[in-house]
CSV table of C-alpha atoms in Angstrom, one decimal:
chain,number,residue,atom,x,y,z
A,1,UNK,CA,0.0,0.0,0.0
A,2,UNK,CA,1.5,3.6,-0.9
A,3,UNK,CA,1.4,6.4,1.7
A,4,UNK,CA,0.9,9.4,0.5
A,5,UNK,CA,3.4,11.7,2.4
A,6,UNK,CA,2.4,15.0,1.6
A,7,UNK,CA,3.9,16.8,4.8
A,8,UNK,CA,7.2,15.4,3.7
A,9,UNK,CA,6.8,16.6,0.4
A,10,UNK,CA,5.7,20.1,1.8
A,11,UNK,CA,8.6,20.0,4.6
A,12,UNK,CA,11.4,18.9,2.3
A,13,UNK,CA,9.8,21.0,-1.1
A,14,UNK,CA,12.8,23.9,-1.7
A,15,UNK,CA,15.9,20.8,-1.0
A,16,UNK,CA,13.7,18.3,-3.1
A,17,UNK,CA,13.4,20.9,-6.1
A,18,UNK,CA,17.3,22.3,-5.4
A,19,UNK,CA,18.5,18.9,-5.7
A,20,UNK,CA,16.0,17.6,-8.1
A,21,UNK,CA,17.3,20.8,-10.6
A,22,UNK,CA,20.2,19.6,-10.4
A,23,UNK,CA,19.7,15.8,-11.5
A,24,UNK,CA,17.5,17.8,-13.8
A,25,UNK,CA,20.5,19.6,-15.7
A,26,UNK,CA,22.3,16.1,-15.9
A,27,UNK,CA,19.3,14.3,-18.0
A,28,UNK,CA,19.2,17.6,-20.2
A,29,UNK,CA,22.7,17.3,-21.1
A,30,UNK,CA,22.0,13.3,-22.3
A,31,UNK,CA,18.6,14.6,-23.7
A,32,UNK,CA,20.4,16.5,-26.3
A,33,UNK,CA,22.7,14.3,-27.5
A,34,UNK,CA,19.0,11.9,-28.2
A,35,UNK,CA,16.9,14.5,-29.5
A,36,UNK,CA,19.9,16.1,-32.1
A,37,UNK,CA,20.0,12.6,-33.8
A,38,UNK,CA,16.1,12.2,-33.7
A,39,UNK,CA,15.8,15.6,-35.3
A,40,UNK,CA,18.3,14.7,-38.0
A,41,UNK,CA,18.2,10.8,-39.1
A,42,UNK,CA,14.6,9.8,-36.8
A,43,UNK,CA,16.7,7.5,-34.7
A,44,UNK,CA,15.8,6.7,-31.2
A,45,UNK,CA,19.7,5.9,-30.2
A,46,UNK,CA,18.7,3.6,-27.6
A,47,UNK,CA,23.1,3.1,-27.1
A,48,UNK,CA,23.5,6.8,-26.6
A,49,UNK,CA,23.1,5.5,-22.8
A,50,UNK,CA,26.2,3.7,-23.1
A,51,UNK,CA,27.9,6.9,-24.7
A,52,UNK,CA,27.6,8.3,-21.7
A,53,UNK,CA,28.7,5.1,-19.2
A,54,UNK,CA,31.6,5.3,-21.6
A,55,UNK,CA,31.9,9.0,-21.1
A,56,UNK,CA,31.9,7.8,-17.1
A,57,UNK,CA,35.0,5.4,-17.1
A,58,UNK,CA,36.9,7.8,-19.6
A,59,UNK,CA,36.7,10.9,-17.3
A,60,UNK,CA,37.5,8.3,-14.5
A,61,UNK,CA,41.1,6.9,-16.6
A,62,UNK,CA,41.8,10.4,-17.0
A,63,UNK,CA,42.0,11.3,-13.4
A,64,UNK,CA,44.1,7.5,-13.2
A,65,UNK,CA,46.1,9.3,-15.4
A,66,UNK,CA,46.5,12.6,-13.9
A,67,UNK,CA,47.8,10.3,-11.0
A,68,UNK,CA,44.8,9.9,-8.5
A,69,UNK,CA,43.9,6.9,-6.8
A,70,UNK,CA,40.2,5.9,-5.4
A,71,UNK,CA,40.0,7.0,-1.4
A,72,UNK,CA,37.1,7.0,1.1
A,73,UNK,CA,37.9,11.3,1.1
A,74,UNK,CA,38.1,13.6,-1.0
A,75,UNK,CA,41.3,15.3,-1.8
A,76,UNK,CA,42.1,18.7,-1.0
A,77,UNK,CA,44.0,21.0,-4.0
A,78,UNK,CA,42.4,24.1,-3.2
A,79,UNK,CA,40.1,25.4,-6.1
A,80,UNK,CA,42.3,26.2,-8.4
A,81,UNK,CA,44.1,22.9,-9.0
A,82,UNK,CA,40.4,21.0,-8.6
A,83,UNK,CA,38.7,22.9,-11.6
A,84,UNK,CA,41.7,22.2,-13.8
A,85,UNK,CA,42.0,18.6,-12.7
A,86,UNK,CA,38.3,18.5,-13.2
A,87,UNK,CA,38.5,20.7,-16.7
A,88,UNK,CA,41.0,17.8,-17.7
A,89,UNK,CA,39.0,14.6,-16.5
A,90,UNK,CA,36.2,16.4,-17.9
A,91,UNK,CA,37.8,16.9,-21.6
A,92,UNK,CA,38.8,13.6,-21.8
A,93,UNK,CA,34.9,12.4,-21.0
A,94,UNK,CA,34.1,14.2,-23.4
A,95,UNK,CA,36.4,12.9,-26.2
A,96,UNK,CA,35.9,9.3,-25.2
A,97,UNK,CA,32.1,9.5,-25.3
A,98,UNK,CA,32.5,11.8,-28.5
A,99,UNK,CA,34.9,9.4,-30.4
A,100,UNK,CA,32.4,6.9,-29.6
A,101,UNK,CA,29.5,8.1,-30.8
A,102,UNK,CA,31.2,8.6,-33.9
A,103,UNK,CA,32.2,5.0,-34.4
A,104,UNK,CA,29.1,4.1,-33.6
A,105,UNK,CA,27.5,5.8,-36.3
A,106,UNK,CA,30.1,4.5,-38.5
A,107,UNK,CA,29.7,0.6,-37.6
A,108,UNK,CA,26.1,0.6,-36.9
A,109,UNK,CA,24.3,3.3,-38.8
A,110,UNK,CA,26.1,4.5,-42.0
A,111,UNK,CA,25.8,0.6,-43.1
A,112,UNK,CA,22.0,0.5,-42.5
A,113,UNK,CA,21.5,3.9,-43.7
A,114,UNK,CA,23.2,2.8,-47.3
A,115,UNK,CA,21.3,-0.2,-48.0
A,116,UNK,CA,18.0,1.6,-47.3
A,117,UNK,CA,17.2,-0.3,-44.2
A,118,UNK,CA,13.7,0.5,-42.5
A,119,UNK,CA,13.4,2.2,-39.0
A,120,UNK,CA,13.1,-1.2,-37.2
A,121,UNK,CA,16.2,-2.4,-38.5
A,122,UNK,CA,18.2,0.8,-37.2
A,123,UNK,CA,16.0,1.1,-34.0
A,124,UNK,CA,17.2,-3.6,-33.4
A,125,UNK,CA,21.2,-2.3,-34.2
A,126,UNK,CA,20.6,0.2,-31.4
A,127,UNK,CA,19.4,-1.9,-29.2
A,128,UNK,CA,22.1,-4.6,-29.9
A,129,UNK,CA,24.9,-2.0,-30.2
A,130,UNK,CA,23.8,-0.9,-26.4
A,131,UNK,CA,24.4,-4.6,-24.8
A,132,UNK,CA,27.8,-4.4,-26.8
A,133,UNK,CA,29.3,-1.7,-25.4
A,134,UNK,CA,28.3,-2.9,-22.0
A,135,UNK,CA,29.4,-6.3,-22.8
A,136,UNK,CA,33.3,-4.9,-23.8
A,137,UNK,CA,33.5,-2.6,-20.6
A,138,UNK,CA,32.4,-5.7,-18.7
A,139,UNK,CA,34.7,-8.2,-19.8
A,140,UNK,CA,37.0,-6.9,-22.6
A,141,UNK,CA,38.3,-3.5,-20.7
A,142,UNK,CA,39.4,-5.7,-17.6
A,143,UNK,CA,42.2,-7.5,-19.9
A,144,UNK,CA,43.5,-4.5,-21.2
A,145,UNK,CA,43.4,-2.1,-18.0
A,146,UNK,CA,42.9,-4.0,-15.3
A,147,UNK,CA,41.8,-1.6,-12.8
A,148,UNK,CA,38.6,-0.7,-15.4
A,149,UNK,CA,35.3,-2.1,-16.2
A,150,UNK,CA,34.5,-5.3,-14.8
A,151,UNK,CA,31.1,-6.3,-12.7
A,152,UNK,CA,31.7,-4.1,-9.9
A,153,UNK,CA,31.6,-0.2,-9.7
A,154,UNK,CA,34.4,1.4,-9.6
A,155,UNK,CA,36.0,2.8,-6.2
A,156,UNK,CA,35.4,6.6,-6.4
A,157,UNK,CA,37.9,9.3,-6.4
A,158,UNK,CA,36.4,12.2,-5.1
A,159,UNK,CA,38.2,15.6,-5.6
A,160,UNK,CA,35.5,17.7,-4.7
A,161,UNK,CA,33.7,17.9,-1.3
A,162,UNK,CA,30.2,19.2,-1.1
A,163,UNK,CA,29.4,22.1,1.0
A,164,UNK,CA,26.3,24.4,1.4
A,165,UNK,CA,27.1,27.9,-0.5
A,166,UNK,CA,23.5,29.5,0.7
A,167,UNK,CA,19.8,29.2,1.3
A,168,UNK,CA,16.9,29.4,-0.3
A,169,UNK,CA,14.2,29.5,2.3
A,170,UNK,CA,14.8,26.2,4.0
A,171,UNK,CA,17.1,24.5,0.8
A,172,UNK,CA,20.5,24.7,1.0
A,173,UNK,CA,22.5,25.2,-2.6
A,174,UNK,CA,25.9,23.5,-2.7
A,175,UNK,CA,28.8,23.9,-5.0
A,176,UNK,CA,28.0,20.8,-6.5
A,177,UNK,CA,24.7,21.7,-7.6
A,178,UNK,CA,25.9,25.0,-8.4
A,179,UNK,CA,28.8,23.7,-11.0
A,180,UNK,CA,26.0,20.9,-12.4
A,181,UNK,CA,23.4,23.4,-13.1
A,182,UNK,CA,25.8,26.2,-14.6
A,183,UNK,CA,28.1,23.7,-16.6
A,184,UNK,CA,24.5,21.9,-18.0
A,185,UNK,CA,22.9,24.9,-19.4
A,186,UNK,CA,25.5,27.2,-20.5
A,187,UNK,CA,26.1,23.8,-22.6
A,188,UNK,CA,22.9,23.4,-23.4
A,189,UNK,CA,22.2,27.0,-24.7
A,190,UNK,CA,25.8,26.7,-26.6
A,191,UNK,CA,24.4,23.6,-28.4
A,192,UNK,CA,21.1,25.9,-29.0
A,193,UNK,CA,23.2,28.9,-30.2
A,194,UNK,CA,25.4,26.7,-32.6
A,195,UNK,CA,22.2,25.6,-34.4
A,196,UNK,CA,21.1,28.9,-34.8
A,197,UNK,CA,24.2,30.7,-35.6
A,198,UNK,CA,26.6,28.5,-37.7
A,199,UNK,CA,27.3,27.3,-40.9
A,200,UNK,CA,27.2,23.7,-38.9
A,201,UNK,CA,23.9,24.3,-37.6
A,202,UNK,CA,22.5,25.7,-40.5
A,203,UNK,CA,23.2,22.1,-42.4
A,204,UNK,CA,21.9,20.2,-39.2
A,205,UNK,CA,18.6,21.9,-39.4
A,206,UNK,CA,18.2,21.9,-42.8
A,207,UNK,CA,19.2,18.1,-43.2
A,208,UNK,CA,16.5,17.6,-40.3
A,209,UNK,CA,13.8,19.4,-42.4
A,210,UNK,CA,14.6,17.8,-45.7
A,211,UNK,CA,17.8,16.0,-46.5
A,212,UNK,CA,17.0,15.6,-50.2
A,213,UNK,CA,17.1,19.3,-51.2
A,214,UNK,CA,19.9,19.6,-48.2
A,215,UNK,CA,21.9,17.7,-50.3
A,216,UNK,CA,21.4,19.2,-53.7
A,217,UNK,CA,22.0,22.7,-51.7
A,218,UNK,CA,25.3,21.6,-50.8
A,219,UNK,CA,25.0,20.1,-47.3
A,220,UNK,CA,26.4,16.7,-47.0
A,221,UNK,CA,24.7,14.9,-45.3
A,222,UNK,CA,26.8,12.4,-44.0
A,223,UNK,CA,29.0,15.1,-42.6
A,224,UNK,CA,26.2,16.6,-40.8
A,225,UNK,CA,25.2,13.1,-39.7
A,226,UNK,CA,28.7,12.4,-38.5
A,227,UNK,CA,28.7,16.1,-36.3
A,228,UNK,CA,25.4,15.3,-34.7
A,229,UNK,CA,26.4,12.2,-33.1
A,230,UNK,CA,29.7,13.5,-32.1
A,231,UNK,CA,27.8,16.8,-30.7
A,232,UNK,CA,25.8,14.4,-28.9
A,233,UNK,CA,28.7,12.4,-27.2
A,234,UNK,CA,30.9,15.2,-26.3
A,235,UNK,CA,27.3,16.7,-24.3
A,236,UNK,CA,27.3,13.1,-22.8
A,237,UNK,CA,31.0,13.1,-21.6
A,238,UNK,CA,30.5,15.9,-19.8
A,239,UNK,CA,26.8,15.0,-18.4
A,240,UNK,CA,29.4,11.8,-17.1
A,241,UNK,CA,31.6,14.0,-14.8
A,242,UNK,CA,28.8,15.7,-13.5
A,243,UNK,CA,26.9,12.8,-12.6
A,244,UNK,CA,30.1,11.1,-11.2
A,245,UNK,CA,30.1,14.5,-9.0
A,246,UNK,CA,26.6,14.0,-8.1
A,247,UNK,CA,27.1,10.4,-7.5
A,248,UNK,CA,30.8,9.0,-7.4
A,249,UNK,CA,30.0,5.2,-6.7
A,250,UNK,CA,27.7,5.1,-10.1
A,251,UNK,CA,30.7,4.4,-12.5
A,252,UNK,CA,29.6,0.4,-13.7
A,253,UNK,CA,29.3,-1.1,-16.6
A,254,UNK,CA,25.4,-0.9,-16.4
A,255,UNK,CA,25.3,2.2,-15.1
A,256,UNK,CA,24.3,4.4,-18.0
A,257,UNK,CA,21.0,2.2,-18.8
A,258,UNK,CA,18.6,3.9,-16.1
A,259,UNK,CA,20.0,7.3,-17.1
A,260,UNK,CA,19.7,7.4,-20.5
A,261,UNK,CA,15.3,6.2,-20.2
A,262,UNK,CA,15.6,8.8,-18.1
A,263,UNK,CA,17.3,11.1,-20.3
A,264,UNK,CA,15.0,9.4,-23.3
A,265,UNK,CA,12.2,10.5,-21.3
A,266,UNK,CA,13.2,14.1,-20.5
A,267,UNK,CA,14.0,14.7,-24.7
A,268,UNK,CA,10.5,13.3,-25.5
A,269,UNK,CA,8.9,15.3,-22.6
A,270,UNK,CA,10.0,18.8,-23.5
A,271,UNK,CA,9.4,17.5,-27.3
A,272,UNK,CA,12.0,15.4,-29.1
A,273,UNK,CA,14.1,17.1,-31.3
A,274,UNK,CA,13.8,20.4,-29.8
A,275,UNK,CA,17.2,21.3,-27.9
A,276,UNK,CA,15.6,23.9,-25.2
A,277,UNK,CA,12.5,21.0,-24.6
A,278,UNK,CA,15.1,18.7,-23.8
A,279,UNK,CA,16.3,21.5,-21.3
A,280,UNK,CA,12.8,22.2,-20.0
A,281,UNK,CA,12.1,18.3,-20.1
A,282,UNK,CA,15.2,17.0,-17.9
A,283,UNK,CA,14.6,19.8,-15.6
A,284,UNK,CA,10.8,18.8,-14.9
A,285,UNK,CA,11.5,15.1,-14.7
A,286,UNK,CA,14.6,15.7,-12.2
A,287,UNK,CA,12.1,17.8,-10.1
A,288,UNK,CA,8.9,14.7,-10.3
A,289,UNK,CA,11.1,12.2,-9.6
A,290,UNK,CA,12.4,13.4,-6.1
A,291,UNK,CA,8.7,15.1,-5.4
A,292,UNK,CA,7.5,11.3,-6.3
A,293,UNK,CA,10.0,9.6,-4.3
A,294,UNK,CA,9.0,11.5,-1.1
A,295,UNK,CA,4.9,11.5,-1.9
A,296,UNK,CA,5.2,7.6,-3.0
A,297,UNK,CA,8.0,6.3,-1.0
A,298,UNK,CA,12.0,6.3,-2.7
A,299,UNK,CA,11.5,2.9,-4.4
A,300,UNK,CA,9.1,5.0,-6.5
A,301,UNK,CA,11.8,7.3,-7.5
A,302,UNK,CA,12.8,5.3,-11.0
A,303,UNK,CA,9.0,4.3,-11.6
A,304,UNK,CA,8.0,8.3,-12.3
A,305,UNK,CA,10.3,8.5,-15.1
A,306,UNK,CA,8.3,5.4,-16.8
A,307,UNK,CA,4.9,6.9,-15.6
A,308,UNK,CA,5.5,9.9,-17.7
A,309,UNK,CA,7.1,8.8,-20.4
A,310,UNK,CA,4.0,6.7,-20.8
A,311,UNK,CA,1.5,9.7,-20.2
A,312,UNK,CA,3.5,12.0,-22.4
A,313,UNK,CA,3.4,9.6,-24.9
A,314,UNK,CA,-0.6,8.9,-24.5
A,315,UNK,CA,-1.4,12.7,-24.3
A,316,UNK,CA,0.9,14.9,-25.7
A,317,UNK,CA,3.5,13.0,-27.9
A,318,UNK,CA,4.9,15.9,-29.4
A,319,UNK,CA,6.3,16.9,-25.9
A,320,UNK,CA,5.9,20.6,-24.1
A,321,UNK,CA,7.3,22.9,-26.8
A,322,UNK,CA,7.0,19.8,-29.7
A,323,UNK,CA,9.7,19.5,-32.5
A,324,UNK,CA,11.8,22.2,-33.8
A,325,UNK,CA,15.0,20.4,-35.7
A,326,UNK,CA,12.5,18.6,-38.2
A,327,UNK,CA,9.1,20.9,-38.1
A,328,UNK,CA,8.5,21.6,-41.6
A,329,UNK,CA,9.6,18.0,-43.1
A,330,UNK,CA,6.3,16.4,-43.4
């Protein structure tokens, strides 16, 4: 039987929606990287999720790297040395979930996409190419870095201790949700600027629209193909760190699956292929889910992200603010 704990969720309401904003500006960040590749080729890129696992253990090698070692505390640098150690990890997230996403749209797509295959074939290959990737950081990775992938998480390294910058009414902000939010939408409104204001972007929405007269323009369209999913990964390597932030233990194998339906569900909510509803549409779902956990009980937390990508999808399918990417393609 569910309680409905409604004086919790009044009690707790400014930390629930701080915190929830914050796990909020992580699912935009993944959100985008689904809904730029919707807009453009009408792929649901079920394996982005494991573009961003894989954007999880390269931000971690990279602190290996840098010459860090998993502790039970958090080192102390001063700030200076922590954002460039974290600029750093962060970077090479970014280019291992970028360079990924670009291989995978190389070995799984382009194929498909010159033999004419239908959407079921690409929407199976996602699928499969999602168990891959798992599959080689769960048992390939271990025999060529042994201290990676495997079964178990890995043991965090923590270079960044959270602490409480200021209040609002009875929630307290910390630095960590100050860096996650900031870092996720100045990214977020770069990606929406660079649509809007490039060359690039100007081929990515007209490809989205109508790839036909794209291409006798002068776009090409496996180019702009290529970009998308690499604009999409290099979003998801840095959604990594800042979930690793939020969460240090949450580096497995596994561990991008539950994200990215969350992330799935955030693009389709604010209207997939639409760049700000992915923004507005990670934000609402990071706030329902930790309003839902403390109404319903915290093993409802993951159950609200199915509940409304279910109801989005029975009443409103073209999300909040609907497509923008592909709007006039019919």
């Amino acid at each position: 039987m569910i309680d409905f704990n409604i004086a919790g969720l009044a009690e707790g309401f400014w930390q629930l929606t701080i915190d929830g904003l914050s796990y909020g500006a992580i699912y935009a960040l993944v959100a985008v990287g689904y809904t730029l590749v919707y807009g453009v080729v009408r792929l649901i890129n079920f394996a982005h999720a494991e573009i961003f696992m894989l954007g999880m253990f390269g931000q971690y090698a990279g602190l290996l790297l840098l010459g860090f070692r998993p502790s039970g505390n958090s080192y102390d640098l001063g700030t200076v040395a922590t954002v460039g150690y974290l600029a750093a990890a962060m970077l090479l997230g970014m280019a291992v979930a970028g360079a990924a996403a670009v291989g995978l749209e190389r070995v799984a797509y382009r194929p498909l996409r010159k033999r004419g295959a239908d959407r079921l074939a690409f929407l199976i290959s996602a699928v499969g190419m999602s168990f891959v990737l798992q599959e080689l950081v769960h048992l390939v990775l271990p025999q060529l870095w042994p201290s990676l992938g495997g079964a178990d998480a890995q043991q965090p390294i923590r270079l960044v201790e959270q602490t409480g910058q200021f209040r609002i009414f009875s929630g307290t902000v910390t630095n960590l949700t100050l860096v996650i939010v900031v870092i996720a939408v100045v990214l977020t409104a770069g990606t929406q600027l660079l649509l809007d204001r490039t060359r690039l972007g100007r081929g990515i929405r007209a490809t989205a629209q109508d790839p036909e007269t794209a291409t006798l323009m002068g776009v090409s369209r496996e180019r702009v193909i290529m970009l998308t999913f690499l604009i999409g990964g290099v979003l998801a390597g840095a959604a990594a760190l800042l979930y690793t932030l939020k969460i240090p233990s949450a580096i497995v194998y596994s561990g991008g699956f539950l994200l990215g339906i969350k992330a799935f569900t955030a693009a389709v909510l604010g209207g997939i292929g639409n760049v700000r509803g992915a923004l507005l549409g990670g934000l609402l779902l990071g706030l329902l889910e930790l309003y839902g956990q403390v109404l319903f009980g915290a093993e409802w937390r993951d159950v609200v992200a199915f509940v409304v990508l279910v109801a989005v999808l029975m009443f409103r399918p073209t999300g909040i603010l609907r497509e923008s990417l592909g709007k006039v393609r019919a």
